[in-house]
Short mmCIF file of C-alpha atoms and ligand atoms in Angstrom, two decimals:
data_model
loop_
_atom_site.label_atom_id
_atom_site.label_comp_id
_atom_site.label_asym_id
_atom_site.label_seq_id
_atom_site.Cartn_x
_atom_site.Cartn_y
_atom_site.Cartn_z
CA MET J 128 134.01 90.77 118.85
CA ILE J 129 131.88 89.29 116.07
CA PHE J 130 128.25 88.65 116.98
CA HIS J 131 126.44 85.65 115.52
CA ILE J 132 122.85 86.36 114.50
CA LEU J 133 120.70 83.36 113.68
CA VAL J 134 117.64 83.84 111.46
CA PRO J 135 115.86 80.47 111.54
CA ASP J 136 112.62 81.63 109.86
CA ASN J 137 111.46 83.15 106.58
CA VAL J 138 112.55 86.71 107.25
CA HIS J 139 112.79 89.08 104.27
CA GLN J 140 116.17 89.13 102.49
CA GLU J 141 116.49 92.89 102.95
CA ALA J 142 117.07 92.32 106.68
CA ILE J 143 119.73 89.69 105.97
CA ASP J 144 121.47 92.12 103.57
CA ILE J 145 121.54 94.85 106.23
CA LEU J 146 123.06 92.47 108.78
CA GLN J 147 125.60 91.10 106.29
CA THR J 148 127.00 94.54 105.50
CA ASN J 149 127.97 94.99 109.16
CA ALA J 150 131.56 93.91 109.83
CA ASP J 151 130.81 93.10 113.48
CA ILE J 152 128.10 90.61 112.58
CA ARG J 153 128.06 87.06 111.23
CA VAL J 154 124.64 86.02 109.97
CA SER J 155 123.34 82.55 109.44
CA ALA J 156 119.96 82.47 107.74
CA PRO J 157 119.14 78.84 107.03
CA GLY J 158 115.37 79.47 106.86
CA LYS J 159 113.05 77.19 108.82
CA LEU J 160 114.83 74.39 110.65
CA GLU J 161 113.65 71.12 112.12
CA ARG J 162 113.67 71.23 115.91
CA ALA J 163 116.90 69.21 116.37
CA ALA J 164 118.77 71.37 113.84
CA LEU J 165 117.42 74.52 115.47
CA LEU J 166 118.64 73.44 118.91
CA GLU J 167 122.07 72.88 117.38
CA ALA J 168 122.15 76.11 115.39
CA VAL J 169 121.32 78.29 118.37
CA VAL J 170 124.21 77.06 120.53
CA ASP J 171 126.58 79.92 119.66
CA ALA J 172 123.99 82.55 118.66
CA ASP J 173 124.15 86.01 120.22
CA ALA J 174 120.75 86.96 118.83
CA MET J 175 117.88 85.47 116.87
CA ILE J 176 115.40 87.07 114.51
CA ILE J 177 112.17 85.07 114.27
CA ARG J 178 108.61 85.17 113.00
CA SER J 179 105.72 83.10 114.32
CA GLY J 180 107.14 79.90 112.84
CA VAL J 181 109.75 79.46 115.58
CA THR J 182 108.77 78.45 119.10
CA ALA J 183 111.35 80.07 121.35
CA ASP J 184 110.55 78.04 124.44
CA ALA J 185 112.64 77.44 127.56
CA GLU J 186 114.46 74.47 125.98
CA LEU J 187 115.56 76.57 122.99
CA ILE J 188 116.54 79.58 125.07
CA ASN J 189 118.46 77.42 127.55
CA SER J 190 120.31 75.77 124.66
CA ALA J 191 121.82 79.14 123.75
CA PRO J 192 124.20 80.19 126.51
CA GLN J 193 125.40 83.26 124.54
CA LEU J 194 121.96 84.45 123.55
CA LYS J 195 121.34 88.10 124.43
CA ALA J 196 118.39 89.11 122.27
CA ILE J 197 115.42 87.75 120.37
CA ALA J 198 113.81 90.09 117.84
CA ARG J 199 110.34 89.15 116.65
CA ALA J 200 109.69 90.40 113.11
CA GLY J 201 106.01 90.97 113.88
CA VAL J 202 103.79 91.80 116.81
CA GLY J 203 102.87 88.70 118.80
CA VAL J 204 105.45 87.25 121.18
CA ASP J 205 103.21 84.39 122.26
CA ASN J 206 105.71 82.03 120.60
CA VAL J 207 108.45 83.21 122.98
CA ASP J 208 108.71 82.06 126.59
CA LEU J 209 109.16 85.50 128.09
CA ALA J 210 109.77 84.17 131.61
CA ALA J 211 112.54 81.84 130.40
CA ALA J 212 114.08 84.63 128.32
CA THR J 213 113.99 87.03 131.24
CA ALA J 214 115.49 84.43 133.58
CA GLN J 215 118.39 83.98 131.10
CA GLY J 216 118.84 87.75 130.70
CA VAL J 217 117.65 87.61 127.07
CA VAL J 218 115.89 90.74 125.89
CA VAL J 219 112.85 90.11 123.67
CA MET J 220 111.84 92.87 121.25
CA ASN J 221 109.09 93.14 118.64
CA THR J 222 108.13 95.39 115.74
CA PRO J 223 104.61 96.44 116.68
CA GLY J 224 103.80 98.90 113.90
CA GLY J 225 105.16 97.24 110.78
CA ASN J 226 102.24 95.03 109.84
CA THR J 227 99.31 97.12 111.11
CA ILE J 228 97.97 98.12 107.70
CA SER J 229 98.42 94.69 106.14
CA THR J 230 96.54 93.07 109.01
CA ALA J 231 93.77 95.68 108.94
CA GLU J 232 93.38 95.31 105.17
CA HIS J 233 93.22 91.52 105.47
CA SER J 234 90.54 91.79 108.17
CA ILE J 235 88.45 94.03 105.92
CA GLY J 236 89.07 91.59 103.05
CA LEU J 237 87.83 88.72 105.22
CA MET J 238 84.75 90.72 106.17
CA LEU J 239 83.92 91.36 102.51
CA ALA J 240 84.70 87.78 101.46
CA LEU J 241 82.41 86.50 104.21
CA SER J 242 79.59 88.92 103.38
CA ARG J 243 79.66 88.22 99.64
CA HIS J 244 80.65 84.51 99.64
CA ILE J 245 83.61 85.35 97.40
CA PRO J 246 85.66 82.16 98.05
CA GLN J 247 82.57 79.96 97.64
CA GLY J 248 81.54 81.74 94.41
CA HIS J 249 85.08 81.42 93.05
CA GLN J 250 85.21 77.72 93.88
CA SER J 251 81.78 77.03 92.41
CA LEU J 252 82.66 78.67 89.09
CA ALA J 253 86.07 76.95 89.03
CA GLU J 254 84.17 73.67 89.34
CA GLY J 255 82.05 74.59 86.30
CA ARG J 256 78.85 75.75 87.96
CA TRP J 257 77.02 79.06 87.45
CA GLU J 258 75.31 79.58 90.80
CA ARG J 259 74.11 83.06 91.72
CA LYS J 260 71.18 82.65 94.10
CA ALA J 261 73.10 80.53 96.57
CA PHE J 262 75.64 83.30 97.02
CA THR J 263 73.38 86.26 97.74
CA GLY J 264 75.26 88.40 100.22
CA VAL J 265 74.79 91.34 102.57
CA GLU J 266 76.15 94.91 102.45
CA LEU J 267 78.46 96.33 105.07
CA LYS J 268 76.82 99.77 104.83
CA GLY J 269 74.69 100.57 107.86
CA LYS J 270 75.85 97.50 109.81
CA THR J 271 77.49 97.76 113.22
CA LEU J 272 81.05 96.56 113.57
CA GLY J 273 82.21 95.73 117.10
CA ILE J 274 85.98 95.78 117.53
CA ILE J 275 87.47 93.96 120.51
CA GLY J 276 90.83 95.66 121.11
CA LEU J 277 91.12 99.16 119.68
CA GLY J 278 94.91 99.26 119.41
CA ARG J 279 96.87 100.07 116.26
CA ILE J 280 95.18 97.38 114.13
CA GLY J 281 91.72 97.91 115.61
CA GLN J 282 91.97 101.64 114.91
CA ALA J 283 93.08 101.06 111.31
CA ILE J 284 90.08 98.75 110.83
CA ALA J 285 87.72 101.31 112.38
CA ALA J 286 88.87 103.99 109.92
CA ARG J 287 88.44 101.64 106.94
CA ALA J 288 85.05 100.32 108.10
CA GLN J 289 83.80 103.89 108.43
CA VAL J 290 84.62 104.47 104.76
CA PHE J 291 82.20 101.59 104.08
CA GLU J 292 79.64 103.55 106.16
CA MET J 293 79.60 101.03 109.00
CA ASN J 294 78.84 102.14 112.57
CA VAL J 295 81.85 101.26 114.70
CA ILE J 296 81.75 100.45 118.40
CA ALA J 297 84.54 98.94 120.45
CA HIS J 298 85.61 97.35 123.68
CA ASP J 299 89.09 98.10 125.02
CA PRO J 300 89.81 98.29 128.74
CA TYR J 301 93.19 99.96 128.13
CA LEU J 302 92.33 102.82 125.75
CA PRO J 303 91.21 106.21 127.12
CA PRO J 304 87.52 106.61 126.10
CA GLU J 305 88.19 110.08 124.66
CA VAL J 306 90.66 108.61 122.12
CA ALA J 307 87.97 106.19 120.92
CA ALA J 308 85.30 108.90 120.94
CA ALA J 309 87.51 111.13 118.78
CA MET J 310 87.58 108.31 116.21
CA ASN J 311 83.81 107.98 116.38
CA ALA J 312 84.26 104.45 117.74
CA PRO J 313 82.75 104.67 121.24
CA LEU J 314 83.97 102.26 123.89
CA LEU J 315 81.23 100.10 125.39
CA ALA J 316 81.05 97.23 127.86
CA LEU J 317 81.74 93.84 126.30
CA ASN J 318 78.09 92.76 126.69
CA GLU J 319 76.87 95.85 124.87
CA VAL J 320 79.31 95.23 122.00
CA TYR J 321 78.16 91.61 121.78
CA ALA J 322 74.48 92.54 121.81
CA SER J 323 74.75 95.37 119.24
CA SER J 324 77.25 94.09 116.67
CA ASP J 325 76.40 92.66 113.25
CA TYR J 326 80.12 91.99 112.76
CA LEU J 327 82.67 91.36 115.49
CA SER J 328 86.39 91.69 114.74
CA LEU J 329 88.89 90.42 117.32
CA HIS J 330 92.13 92.29 117.96
CA ALA J 331 93.05 91.33 121.51
CA LEU J 332 96.11 89.63 122.93
CA VAL J 333 95.67 86.16 124.40
CA THR J 334 95.75 86.48 128.19
CA ASP J 335 94.16 84.48 131.00
CA GLU J 336 91.17 86.82 130.60
CA THR J 337 90.75 86.65 126.84
CA ARG J 338 91.64 83.00 126.13
CA GLY J 339 88.47 81.34 124.82
CA MET J 340 86.44 84.53 125.29
CA ILE J 341 84.34 83.64 122.24
CA ASN J 342 82.51 80.63 123.64
CA ALA J 343 78.99 79.24 123.99
CA GLU J 344 78.17 81.64 126.82
CA SER J 345 79.42 84.85 125.15
CA ILE J 346 78.00 83.80 121.76
CA GLY J 347 74.64 83.41 123.50
CA ARG J 348 74.81 87.10 124.41
CA MET J 349 75.47 88.15 120.79
CA LYS J 350 72.93 89.35 118.25
CA ARG J 351 71.56 86.37 116.30
CA GLY J 352 73.16 86.25 112.86
CA ILE J 353 76.40 87.97 113.89
CA ARG J 354 79.51 87.46 111.73
CA ILE J 355 82.85 86.98 113.51
CA ILE J 356 86.28 87.83 112.08
CA ASN J 357 89.50 86.70 113.75
CA ALA J 358 92.89 87.80 112.42
CA ALA J 359 94.40 88.10 115.91
CA ARG J 360 94.99 84.76 117.64
CA GLY J 361 93.13 81.46 117.38
CA ALA J 362 93.08 80.90 121.14
CA LEU J 363 90.59 83.76 121.58
CA ILE J 364 87.91 81.42 120.22
CA ASN J 365 86.56 78.14 121.56
CA ALA J 366 86.44 76.43 118.17
CA ALA J 367 83.91 73.72 119.11
CA ASP J 368 81.49 76.31 120.56
CA LEU J 369 81.78 78.54 117.49
CA ALA J 370 81.23 75.56 115.17
CA ALA J 371 78.02 74.68 117.08
CA ALA J 372 76.82 78.30 116.82
CA LEU J 373 77.56 78.37 113.08
CA GLN J 374 75.53 75.22 112.65
CA SER J 375 72.57 76.54 114.70
CA GLY J 376 72.55 79.91 112.87
CA GLN J 377 73.24 81.94 116.03
CA VAL J 378 76.42 82.97 114.18
CA ALA J 379 75.81 83.54 110.47
CA GLY J 380 79.43 83.25 109.43
CA ALA J 381 83.03 83.39 110.56
CA ALA J 382 86.21 84.48 108.81
CA LEU J 383 89.39 83.16 110.32
CA ASP J 384 93.07 83.73 109.67
CA VAL J 385 94.44 82.22 112.88
CA TYR J 386 94.06 78.93 114.76
CA GLU J 387 95.00 77.78 118.25
CA GLN J 388 97.33 75.23 116.69
CA GLU J 389 99.01 76.20 113.39
CA PRO J 390 98.67 74.53 111.02
CA PRO J 391 95.28 73.40 112.37
CA PRO J 392 94.67 69.65 112.68
CA ALA J 393 92.75 67.96 109.85
CA ASP J 394 89.71 67.47 112.10
CA HIS J 395 89.55 71.13 113.24
CA PRO J 396 85.82 71.83 113.79
CA LEU J 397 85.81 75.12 111.84
CA ILE J 398 87.76 74.15 108.75
CA GLY J 399 85.58 73.47 105.74
CA LEU J 400 82.23 74.63 107.17
CA PRO J 401 80.12 76.22 104.42
CA ASN J 402 79.71 79.51 106.32
CA VAL J 403 83.40 79.85 107.25
CA VAL J 404 86.03 81.65 105.19
CA HIS J 405 89.56 80.79 106.22
CA THR J 406 93.12 81.73 105.32
CA PRO J 407 96.40 80.29 106.66
CA HIS J 408 97.64 83.15 108.91
CA LEU J 409 98.16 85.52 105.99
CA ALA J 410 97.15 88.85 107.52
CA ALA J 411 100.69 90.18 107.84
CA SER J 412 101.97 88.36 104.76
CA THR J 413 102.41 91.20 102.32
CA SER J 414 105.71 92.11 100.75
CA ASP J 415 105.24 95.60 102.19
CA ALA J 416 104.80 94.43 105.79
CA GLN J 417 107.43 91.71 105.62
CA VAL J 418 110.11 94.14 104.45
CA THR J 419 109.18 96.63 107.16
CA VAL J 420 109.10 94.18 110.08
CA ALA J 421 112.26 92.39 108.94
CA VAL J 422 114.28 95.59 108.51
CA GLU J 423 113.00 96.91 111.86
CA ALA J 424 113.93 93.63 113.57
CA ALA J 425 117.44 93.72 112.06
CA GLN J 426 117.88 97.29 113.26
CA LEU J 427 116.66 96.36 116.76
CA VAL J 428 119.30 93.62 116.99
CA ILE J 429 122.08 95.86 115.66
CA ASP J 430 121.16 98.63 118.09
CA PHE J 431 121.07 96.22 121.00
CA LEU J 432 124.23 94.21 120.31
CA LEU J 433 126.42 97.02 119.02
CA HIS J 434 125.05 100.08 120.84
CA GLY J 435 123.40 98.63 123.97
CA LYS J 436 120.06 100.24 123.03
CA ALA J 437 116.90 98.18 123.66
CA GLU J 438 113.62 99.26 122.09
CA ASN J 439 110.15 97.67 122.00
CA VAL J 440 111.10 95.40 124.90
CA CYS J 441 108.48 92.74 125.67
CA ASN J 442 110.00 91.15 128.78
CA PRO J 443 107.90 91.68 131.92
CA ALA J 444 108.62 95.22 133.18
CA GLU J 445 109.91 94.30 136.64
CA ASN J 446 112.59 91.98 135.22
CA SER J 447 113.54 93.51 131.89
CA SER J 448 117.13 94.50 131.28
C1 MLT C 317 102.09 89.04 114.22
O1 MLT C 317 101.96 88.70 115.39
O2 MLT C 317 102.92 89.90 113.88
C2 MLT C 317 101.26 88.44 113.15
O3 MLT C 317 100.38 87.49 113.64
C3 MLT C 317 102.04 87.97 111.97
C4 MLT C 317 102.98 86.86 112.21
O4 MLT C 317 102.82 86.06 113.12
O5 MLT C 317 103.96 86.75 111.49
#
């Protein structure tokens, strides 16, 4: 039997090469497809490899009667309808470790860019001005960084922030406190992290509990002049509330890589504010990370289709195959 693997997203060529060398696999890698073409292409697919650009919702999954596996070259599976996949017996797998360092480095880059007005200074000089006073910044040294979600990425950020001589505190209801203590990043209640942090970096999944957790009420509990960095998911932030806090000075600045809707609409309240630095979901976009996650995703699909081995399964535990 020849398995058809559809790769309808910009997944690194190295993964396609690995799949193509396997005699039991037929690959089609058309890159990003319009919705109608995607629904057509998936009809005879046995597996799909995707990044965040493909929404694998119930309609797509139900259009693929042969589909057995979806591999996400990346961490977040919020673009996959896990309930629909599970109901159709489709295993969903991700590659959780492959872009940790890239994402951590981008978060630190955002923190520095925000603190030193690097994008604004660049733009000003490119436009022919020589402005120095307007771009006076702040040092990271001695400041407190609060990390919400001390998983792989949060931990990599903690280690890097400590090299900058920042004090690191964290909130993570799932991590044993002794693991955090050993990293010199003590776990505190959310309110304590809000009240003590000069910088807040978000690394949580979007759940019913965390959706919109950065809002007028929680911002009101933060230290005045806090700077907020989000390279996790846009839906963690209530954008209108953060924009109001940036305008009032309660929040001194924000650095954002992710948006609830991507690309964000032209009238997004945070895009273009003078104290906001933003990038278009680039945290994992390094050649290093993209090779790693793509090759891992290809291997996951090969192992599942040809050897019946499922790793990094994201389907809900009680229903997963
Ligand atoms: C991830 O979830 O892996 C990152 O946000 C990167 C991506 O979406 O490709």
